[in-house]
Amino acid sequence: MTTAQRDNFPPQLLDQLTTIKNAALTDEYAYRQVAYLTENIGPRLSGSVQANAAAEYVANELRRLGLEIKLEPVTVPHWIRGAETAELTEYPGQAAGARQKIILAALGGSTATPVDGINAEIVVVNNFDQLKGLGRENVAGKIVLYNEIFDQQKATAGLSFVAYGEAVRYRAAGAKAAAELGAAASLIRSVGSADFRLPHTGFSYPAGIPAAAVTAEDAELIAHLAAEGKVRMHLTLTPQVLPDTTGYNVIADLKGSEHPEEVVVVSGHLDSWDLGTGAIDDAAGVAVAMETAQILQKLHLRPRRTLRVIAWMDEESGGAGSQAYTKDYLLQFPRHVACIESDSGAAHPLGFEIKMAAPAAELLRPVTSILQSFGATALQPSTYPPGADIAGMSEAGVPALGLLQDGRMYFHYHHTAADTLDKIVPLELRENAAAMAVMGYALASIKDSLPR
């Protein structure tokens, strides 16, 4: 080790980190938390009674562990999914009286169709340039389908988040672009890496028109038929956009023994989409952050700095929780030593995605030697904040880390009805808890703060 590494990682601290790792790898606490959040409480859409119940549960659980608790109110959107049906009413080769059912899910922020739905021609585009090239005269009054194909080869090769980033822009901004040209509704091909005829929901910037995601298979069907001739759809979506309401960030502090004013954040987001029960996105992230505190209390280890567990509210529907934290704590960010978020599932951890100065990353190399036994050794530099909820801290210069998991199957289930407890592999969840706890304690216990 370098001199700085030896100064910051004396034998006693390395022994403590090994003890934390071993304890986490044999502990079921995180799994019990995921099970309760997903099975007992269920889906936790921002503004829902389940989201607030989950915040109360996490706060009470961390209070029971002996942490200092704050339930900090956040103004969040309140959107409710309604009925969602679609069928093709006209298409080439149609048998007399026949219709074809289309499987879809409304996107968060979507407005409703009239109660009896709309019936309109579909125009299929692959990208924003094609849409713009059609012009208002060919789009107004029609239903736009963005048929952007998720790159499954990238996902299989381990670049699933690159593939996601390429396709998700149509989910976020597609409805607004279509509305600007007078479209009656906007559809996207589901942003996901497996074709199970499952729609993938997600946030879409409100555009004043109905917006939904169709399954990959149905997007293929519509595109095929539209290439042959006119295709019309009857679409009914009845979501409700209710007035904003109050949700809560859970903030729980295990006070530091020497520098309680300095903070290391470990976190995940508490809200989820409503189709499944939000197990991999992101009850798992909340649970491994909770286990970081639980392991330290169980082992009677007190870090130098304050370890702060945060369960964020509203990551999925606009990030109101993280925005509120940035506003309220911005002046304290110089004393935030580091922040960690887990929001990429619960599969085998490979290490951490990091946004920090190179000397800071080098200082942390001894931590990877502790995690080497299960391969979580990567410190992968990123030019972007490695977590949506810690973006404000990262952009203010706080060293930021995101748990880096094997993401090859994550987008099979992400934002679908299949994001349920059975997708959690207990061994892999324990590995994630070990990685979070070891890194969190290391950051809160090293002698020197990370250079910025």
Coordinates of C-alpha atoms in Angstrom, one line a residue:
M1 CA 0.0 0.0 0.0
T2 CA 1.0 3.6 -0.4
T3 CA 1.8 5.7 2.6
A4 CA -1.6 7.4 2.5
Q5 CA -3.3 4.0 2.3
R6 CA -1.3 2.6 5.2
D7 CA -2.2 5.7 7.3
N8 CA -5.9 5.4 6.5
F9 CA -6.2 1.6 6.7
P10 CA -4.3 0.4 9.7
P11 CA -4.5 -3.3 10.6
Q12 CA -7.3 -2.7 13.1
L13 CA -9.6 -1.1 10.5
L14 CA -8.8 -3.8 8.0
D15 CA -9.8 -6.4 10.6
Q16 CA -13.0 -4.6 11.3
L17 CA -13.9 -4.4 7.6
T18 CA -13.3 -8.2 7.3
T19 CA -15.5 -8.8 10.3
I20 CA -18.3 -6.6 8.8
K21 CA -18.0 -8.5 5.5
N22 CA -18.2 -11.9 7.1
A23 CA -21.2 -10.9 9.2
A24 CA -23.1 -9.5 6.3
L25 CA -22.5 -12.6 4.2
T26 CA -24.3 -14.7 6.8
D27 CA -27.0 -12.3 7.8
E28 CA -30.6 -12.4 6.5
Y29 CA -31.6 -8.9 7.8
A30 CA -31.7 -7.3 4.3
Y31 CA -33.8 -10.1 2.8
R32 CA -36.3 -9.7 5.6
Q33 CA -36.6 -6.0 4.9
V34 CA -37.1 -6.6 1.1
A35 CA -39.7 -9.2 1.9
Y36 CA -41.6 -6.9 4.2
L37 CA -41.5 -3.9 1.9
T38 CA -42.6 -5.9 -1.2
E39 CA -44.9 -8.6 0.2
N40 CA -46.5 -6.9 3.3
I41 CA -46.6 -3.3 2.1
G42 CA -46.5 -3.9 -1.7
P43 CA -46.0 -1.4 -4.5
R44 CA -45.1 2.1 -3.3
L45 CA -45.9 4.7 -5.9
S46 CA -45.2 8.2 -4.8
G47 CA -48.2 9.8 -3.1
S48 CA -49.8 6.4 -2.3
V49 CA -50.7 5.1 1.2
Q50 CA -48.2 2.3 0.7
A51 CA -45.3 4.7 0.1
N52 CA -46.1 6.5 3.3
A53 CA -46.5 3.2 5.2
A54 CA -43.1 2.1 3.9
A55 CA -41.5 5.3 5.1
E56 CA -43.0 4.8 8.6
Y57 CA -41.9 1.2 8.6
V58 CA -38.3 2.0 7.7
A59 CA -38.2 4.9 10.2
N60 CA -39.5 2.7 13.0
E61 CA -37.1 -0.2 12.1
L62 CA -34.0 2.1 12.1
R63 CA -35.2 3.8 15.3
R64 CA -35.4 0.3 16.9
L65 CA -31.7 -0.1 15.9
G66 CA -30.8 3.0 17.8
L67 CA -30.4 5.5 15.1
E68 CA -31.5 9.2 15.2
I69 CA -34.5 9.5 12.9
K70 CA -36.0 12.2 10.8
L71 CA -39.1 11.8 8.6
E72 CA -38.6 14.8 6.3
P73 CA -41.7 15.8 4.3
V74 CA -41.5 16.1 0.6
T75 CA -44.1 17.4 -1.9
V76 CA -44.6 14.6 -4.4
P77 CA -46.8 14.0 -7.5
H78 CA -49.9 11.9 -7.0
W79 CA -50.7 9.9 -10.1
I80 CA -53.0 6.9 -10.1
R81 CA -53.1 4.2 -12.8
G82 CA -56.5 3.4 -14.2
A83 CA -57.8 1.1 -16.9
E84 CA -55.5 0.5 -19.9
T85 CA -56.8 -1.3 -23.0
A86 CA -56.0 -1.2 -26.7
E87 CA -56.9 -3.1 -29.8
L88 CA -56.2 -2.7 -33.5
T89 CA -59.5 -1.9 -35.2
E90 CA -58.2 -1.6 -38.8
Y91 CA -55.1 -3.2 -40.4
P92 CA -54.0 -4.8 -43.7
G93 CA -55.4 -8.3 -44.2
Q94 CA -58.0 -7.9 -41.4
A95 CA -60.7 -10.5 -41.4
A96 CA -64.3 -9.2 -41.3
G97 CA -65.2 -8.3 -37.7
A98 CA -61.7 -9.2 -36.3
R99 CA -59.6 -7.1 -33.9
Q100 CA -56.2 -7.6 -32.3
K101 CA -55.5 -7.0 -28.7
I102 CA -52.5 -4.9 -27.8
I103 CA -50.9 -5.1 -24.3
L104 CA -49.7 -1.9 -22.8
A105 CA -49.2 0.1 -19.6
A106 CA -49.8 3.8 -19.1
L107 CA -46.6 5.8 -18.4
G108 CA -46.4 7.9 -15.2
G109 CA -47.6 11.4 -15.8
S110 CA -49.9 10.3 -18.7
T111 CA -53.3 12.0 -19.0
A112 CA -56.4 10.1 -19.7
T113 CA -58.3 9.5 -22.9
P114 CA -62.0 10.2 -23.0
V115 CA -63.9 7.5 -21.0
D116 CA -64.9 5.7 -24.2
G117 CA -61.3 6.0 -25.5
I118 CA -60.0 7.3 -28.8
N119 CA -59.8 5.6 -32.2
A120 CA -57.0 6.9 -34.4
E121 CA -54.5 6.0 -37.1
I122 CA -51.0 5.0 -35.9
V123 CA -47.9 6.5 -37.3
V124 CA -44.7 4.5 -36.6
V125 CA -41.3 6.2 -36.2
N126 CA -37.9 5.0 -35.0
N127 CA -36.6 8.3 -33.7
F128 CA -37.2 12.0 -33.1
D129 CA -35.8 13.0 -36.5
Q130 CA -38.3 10.8 -38.3
L131 CA -41.1 12.3 -36.3
K132 CA -40.0 15.8 -37.1
G133 CA -39.6 14.9 -40.8
L134 CA -43.2 13.9 -41.0
G135 CA -44.4 17.3 -40.0
R136 CA -47.6 18.4 -38.3
E137 CA -49.8 17.6 -41.3
N138 CA -48.9 13.8 -41.0
V139 CA -49.0 13.6 -37.2
A140 CA -51.9 15.7 -36.0
G141 CA -54.8 13.7 -34.6
K142 CA -52.8 10.4 -34.9
I143 CA -51.2 8.1 -32.4
V144 CA -47.4 8.1 -32.6
L145 CA -45.5 4.9 -31.8
Y146 CA -41.8 5.2 -31.2
N147 CA -40.3 1.8 -32.2
E148 CA -36.9 2.3 -30.7
I149 CA -35.4 -1.2 -30.1
F150 CA -33.6 -2.0 -26.9
D151 CA -30.1 -3.2 -27.8
Q152 CA -30.2 -6.7 -26.3
Q153 CA -26.7 -7.5 -27.5
K154 CA -25.3 -4.6 -25.5
A155 CA -27.2 -5.9 -22.4
T156 CA -25.9 -9.5 -22.9
A157 CA -22.4 -8.1 -23.1
G158 CA -22.8 -6.3 -19.8
L159 CA -23.7 -2.9 -21.2
S160 CA -27.4 -2.9 -20.2
F161 CA -27.4 0.6 -18.8
V162 CA -25.9 1.9 -22.1
A163 CA -28.7 0.2 -24.0
Y164 CA -31.2 1.6 -21.5
G165 CA -29.9 5.1 -21.9
E166 CA -30.3 4.9 -25.7
A167 CA -33.9 3.9 -25.6
V168 CA -35.3 5.6 -22.5
R169 CA -35.2 9.1 -24.0
Y170 CA -38.4 8.2 -26.0
R171 CA -40.2 7.2 -22.8
A172 CA -39.2 10.5 -21.1
A173 CA -39.7 13.0 -23.9
G174 CA -41.6 11.2 -26.6
A175 CA -45.1 12.3 -25.5
K176 CA -44.0 16.0 -25.5
A177 CA -42.5 15.8 -28.9
A178 CA -45.6 14.1 -30.3
A179 CA -47.9 16.6 -28.6
E180 CA -46.0 19.5 -30.1
L181 CA -47.0 18.2 -33.6
G182 CA -50.7 17.7 -32.5
A183 CA -50.6 13.9 -31.9
A184 CA -53.7 12.4 -30.2
A185 CA -51.5 10.0 -28.1
S186 CA -48.0 8.7 -27.8
L187 CA -46.8 5.1 -27.5
I188 CA -43.3 3.7 -27.0
R189 CA -41.9 0.3 -27.5
S190 CA -41.2 -1.0 -23.9
V191 CA -37.7 -0.2 -22.6
G192 CA -36.5 -3.6 -21.6
S193 CA -34.2 -6.4 -22.5
A194 CA -36.4 -9.5 -22.7
D195 CA -39.5 -10.2 -24.8
F196 CA -42.0 -11.7 -22.4
R197 CA -44.9 -9.6 -23.7
L198 CA -44.6 -7.5 -20.5
P199 CA -45.1 -3.8 -20.8
H200 CA -42.4 -1.7 -19.0
T201 CA -43.8 1.5 -17.4
G202 CA -41.9 4.5 -16.2
F203 CA -41.9 8.3 -16.0
S204 CA -42.9 10.4 -19.0
Y205 CA -42.8 14.2 -18.9
P206 CA -46.5 15.3 -18.8
A207 CA -47.5 16.4 -22.2
G208 CA -51.2 16.7 -22.0
I209 CA -51.8 13.6 -24.2
P210 CA -52.2 10.0 -23.2
A211 CA -48.9 8.1 -23.1
A212 CA -48.2 4.4 -22.8
A213 CA -45.7 1.6 -23.4
V214 CA -46.6 -1.3 -25.5
T215 CA -44.9 -4.7 -25.3
A216 CA -41.9 -5.3 -27.6
E217 CA -43.9 -8.0 -29.4
D218 CA -46.8 -5.7 -30.0
A219 CA -44.6 -2.9 -31.2
E220 CA -43.2 -5.3 -33.8
L221 CA -46.7 -6.3 -34.8
I222 CA -47.8 -2.7 -35.3
A223 CA -44.7 -1.7 -37.2
H224 CA -45.1 -4.7 -39.5
L225 CA -48.7 -4.0 -40.3
A226 CA -48.1 -0.2 -40.7
A227 CA -45.4 -0.9 -43.3
E228 CA -48.2 -2.6 -45.3
G229 CA -50.9 -0.1 -45.0
K230 CA -53.2 1.9 -42.6
V231 CA -53.4 0.8 -39.0
R232 CA -55.9 2.2 -36.5
M233 CA -56.1 1.6 -32.8
H234 CA -58.8 2.0 -30.2
L235 CA -57.0 3.2 -27.0
T236 CA -58.4 3.7 -23.6
L237 CA -56.3 5.0 -20.7
T238 CA -58.0 6.4 -17.5
P239 CA -55.2 7.5 -15.2
Q240 CA -55.8 10.3 -12.8
V241 CA -53.4 13.2 -12.1
L242 CA -54.3 14.3 -8.6
P243 CA -53.0 17.3 -6.7
D244 CA -49.5 17.0 -5.3
T245 CA -49.3 15.5 -1.8
T246 CA -46.8 14.8 1.0
G247 CA -44.3 12.0 1.0
Y248 CA -41.3 11.4 3.2
N249 CA -37.5 10.9 3.0
V250 CA -36.3 8.8 5.9
I251 CA -33.0 10.0 7.3
A252 CA -31.4 8.0 10.0
D253 CA -28.0 8.8 11.6
L254 CA -25.6 6.6 13.4
K255 CA -23.6 9.4 15.0
G256 CA -19.8 9.4 14.5
S257 CA -17.6 9.0 17.6
E258 CA -15.0 11.7 16.6
H259 CA -16.5 13.8 13.8
P260 CA -20.3 13.6 14.0
E261 CA -20.6 16.7 11.9
E262 CA -19.1 14.8 8.9
V263 CA -21.5 12.5 7.1
V264 CA -21.3 9.5 4.9
V265 CA -24.6 8.6 3.1
V266 CA -25.7 5.1 2.3
S267 CA -29.0 5.0 0.4
G268 CA -31.7 3.5 -1.8
H269 CA -35.1 4.8 -3.0
L270 CA -38.2 3.7 -1.2
D271 CA -40.8 4.5 -3.9
S272 CA -41.5 2.0 -6.7
W273 CA -43.8 1.6 -9.7
D274 CA -47.1 0.0 -9.2
L275 CA -47.2 -2.9 -11.7
G276 CA -45.0 -5.2 -9.5
T277 CA -43.9 -4.8 -5.9
G278 CA -40.6 -3.0 -6.5
A279 CA -38.2 -5.6 -5.2
I280 CA -35.2 -5.0 -7.4
D281 CA -36.2 -1.4 -8.0
D282 CA -35.5 -0.5 -5.3
A283 CA -36.5 -2.2 -2.0
A284 CA -33.2 -4.1 -2.3
G285 CA -31.3 -0.8 -2.3
V286 CA -33.1 0.5 0.8
A287 CA -32.5 -2.9 2.5
V288 CA -28.8 -3.1 2.0
A289 CA -28.4 0.5 3.2
M290 CA -30.4 -0.4 6.3
E291 CA -28.3 -3.5 6.9
T292 CA -25.1 -1.3 6.9
A293 CA -26.5 0.3 10.1
Q294 CA -27.8 -3.0 11.5
I295 CA -24.4 -4.8 11.1
L296 CA -22.5 -2.0 12.8
Q297 CA -24.9 -1.9 15.7
K298 CA -24.8 -5.7 15.9
L299 CA -21.0 -5.7 16.0
H300 CA -20.9 -2.7 18.3
L301 CA -18.7 -0.7 15.9
R302 CA -18.9 3.1 15.9
P303 CA -17.4 4.9 12.9
R304 CA -15.4 8.2 13.3
R305 CA -18.0 10.0 11.2
T306 CA -21.8 9.9 11.1
L307 CA -23.2 7.2 8.9
R308 CA -26.5 8.4 7.4
V309 CA -29.0 6.0 6.0
I310 CA -31.4 7.6 3.6
A311 CA -34.5 6.0 2.1
W312 CA -35.4 8.4 -0.7
M313 CA -38.9 9.2 -1.8
D314 CA -40.0 9.9 -5.4
E315 CA -37.0 8.8 -7.4
E316 CA -39.3 7.2 -10.0
S317 CA -41.6 10.2 -10.6
G318 CA -39.3 13.2 -10.8
G319 CA -36.8 13.0 -7.9
A320 CA -38.6 15.3 -5.4
G321 CA -37.0 13.6 -2.4
S322 CA -33.4 14.1 -3.6
Q323 CA -34.1 17.6 -4.8
A324 CA -35.5 18.5 -1.4
Y325 CA -32.5 17.1 0.3
T326 CA -30.1 19.0 -1.9
K327 CA -32.0 22.3 -1.2
D328 CA -32.1 21.7 2.6
Y329 CA -28.6 20.4 3.1
L330 CA -26.6 22.1 0.4
L331 CA -24.7 24.2 2.8
Q332 CA -23.6 21.0 4.7
F333 CA -22.3 19.3 1.5
P334 CA -18.7 20.4 2.3
R335 CA -19.0 18.2 5.4
H336 CA -20.5 15.3 3.4
V337 CA -17.5 13.0 3.0
A338 CA -19.1 10.6 0.5
C339 CA -22.4 9.3 -0.7
I340 CA -23.4 5.8 -1.9
E341 CA -26.6 4.7 -3.6
S342 CA -27.8 1.2 -4.7
D343 CA -30.4 1.5 -7.5
S344 CA -29.3 -1.1 -10.1
G345 CA -31.0 -4.2 -8.8
A346 CA -29.8 -6.9 -6.5
A347 CA -27.7 -9.2 -8.7
H348 CA -24.1 -10.2 -7.9
P349 CA -22.1 -7.0 -7.1
L350 CA -19.0 -6.3 -9.2
G351 CA -17.8 -3.3 -7.2
F352 CA -18.7 0.4 -7.4
E353 CA -19.2 2.9 -10.1
I354 CA -17.5 6.1 -8.9
K355 CA -17.5 9.8 -9.6
M356 CA -14.6 11.2 -7.6
A357 CA -11.0 12.5 -8.0
A358 CA -8.5 9.9 -9.1
P359 CA -6.5 10.3 -5.8
A360 CA -9.7 9.5 -3.8
A361 CA -10.3 6.3 -5.9
E362 CA -6.7 5.2 -5.3
L363 CA -7.0 5.8 -1.6
L364 CA -10.0 3.3 -1.5
R365 CA -8.1 0.5 -3.1
P366 CA -7.6 -1.4 0.2
V367 CA -11.4 -1.8 0.4
T368 CA -11.5 -3.8 -2.7
S369 CA -9.0 -6.3 -1.2
I370 CA -11.6 -7.0 1.5
L371 CA -14.3 -7.5 -1.1
Q372 CA -12.1 -9.7 -3.3
S373 CA -13.5 -12.9 -1.9
F374 CA -16.7 -12.5 -3.9
G375 CA -15.4 -10.3 -6.7
A376 CA -16.7 -6.9 -5.9
T377 CA -13.4 -5.2 -6.7
A378 CA -14.2 -2.8 -9.5
L379 CA -13.9 0.9 -9.0
Q380 CA -15.3 2.0 -12.4
P381 CA -15.0 5.8 -13.1
S382 CA -18.0 7.6 -14.4
T383 CA -18.5 11.1 -15.8
Y384 CA -22.1 11.0 -14.5
P385 CA -23.4 10.8 -11.0
P386 CA -23.7 7.0 -10.2
G387 CA -27.2 7.3 -8.8
A388 CA -30.1 9.6 -9.4
D389 CA -30.8 10.5 -5.8
I390 CA -27.2 11.3 -5.0
A391 CA -26.8 13.5 -8.2
G392 CA -27.1 16.7 -6.3
M393 CA -24.4 15.8 -3.9
S394 CA -22.2 14.5 -6.7
E395 CA -22.6 17.6 -8.7
A396 CA -21.7 19.7 -5.7
G397 CA -18.4 17.8 -5.5
V398 CA -19.2 15.1 -2.9
P399 CA -17.4 11.9 -3.9
A400 CA -20.1 9.5 -5.1
L401 CA -20.4 5.8 -5.5
G402 CA -23.1 3.5 -6.9
L403 CA -23.2 -0.2 -6.3
L404 CA -22.3 -1.8 -9.6
Q405 CA -24.2 -5.1 -10.2
D406 CA -24.3 -7.6 -12.9
G407 CA -27.0 -5.9 -14.9
R408 CA -27.5 -8.5 -17.7
M409 CA -31.0 -9.4 -16.5
Y410 CA -32.0 -6.3 -14.7
F411 CA -34.0 -4.8 -17.6
H412 CA -35.9 -8.1 -18.0
Y413 CA -38.0 -7.1 -15.0
H414 CA -37.4 -3.4 -14.5
H415 CA -40.6 -1.4 -14.2
T416 CA -42.8 -4.5 -15.0
A417 CA -45.3 -6.6 -13.1
A418 CA -42.5 -9.2 -12.7
D419 CA -40.4 -7.0 -10.3
T420 CA -41.3 -9.2 -7.4
L421 CA -39.6 -10.8 -4.4
D422 CA -38.8 -14.0 -6.2
K423 CA -36.3 -12.1 -8.4
I424 CA -34.1 -11.5 -5.3
V425 CA -31.4 -14.2 -4.9
P426 CA -30.6 -14.2 -1.1
L427 CA -26.9 -14.9 -1.6
E428 CA -26.4 -12.1 -4.0
L429 CA -28.4 -9.7 -1.8
R430 CA -26.1 -10.6 1.1
E431 CA -23.1 -9.8 -1.2
N432 CA -24.6 -6.4 -1.9
A433 CA -25.1 -5.8 1.8
A434 CA -21.5 -6.8 2.5
A435 CA -20.2 -4.4 -0.2
M436 CA -22.3 -1.5 1.0
A437 CA -21.5 -2.1 4.7
V438 CA -17.8 -2.5 4.1
M439 CA -17.5 0.6 1.9
G440 CA -19.8 2.7 4.1
Y441 CA -17.8 1.9 7.3
A442 CA -14.5 2.4 5.5
L443 CA -15.5 5.9 4.3
A444 CA -16.8 6.8 7.7
S445 CA -13.7 5.5 9.5
I446 CA -10.6 6.4 7.5
K447 CA -8.4 9.0 9.1
D448 CA -8.5 11.5 6.1
S449 CA -11.5 12.7 4.2
L450 CA -11.4 11.8 0.5
P451 CA -9.7 14.4 -1.6
R452 CA -12.0 16.3 -4.0

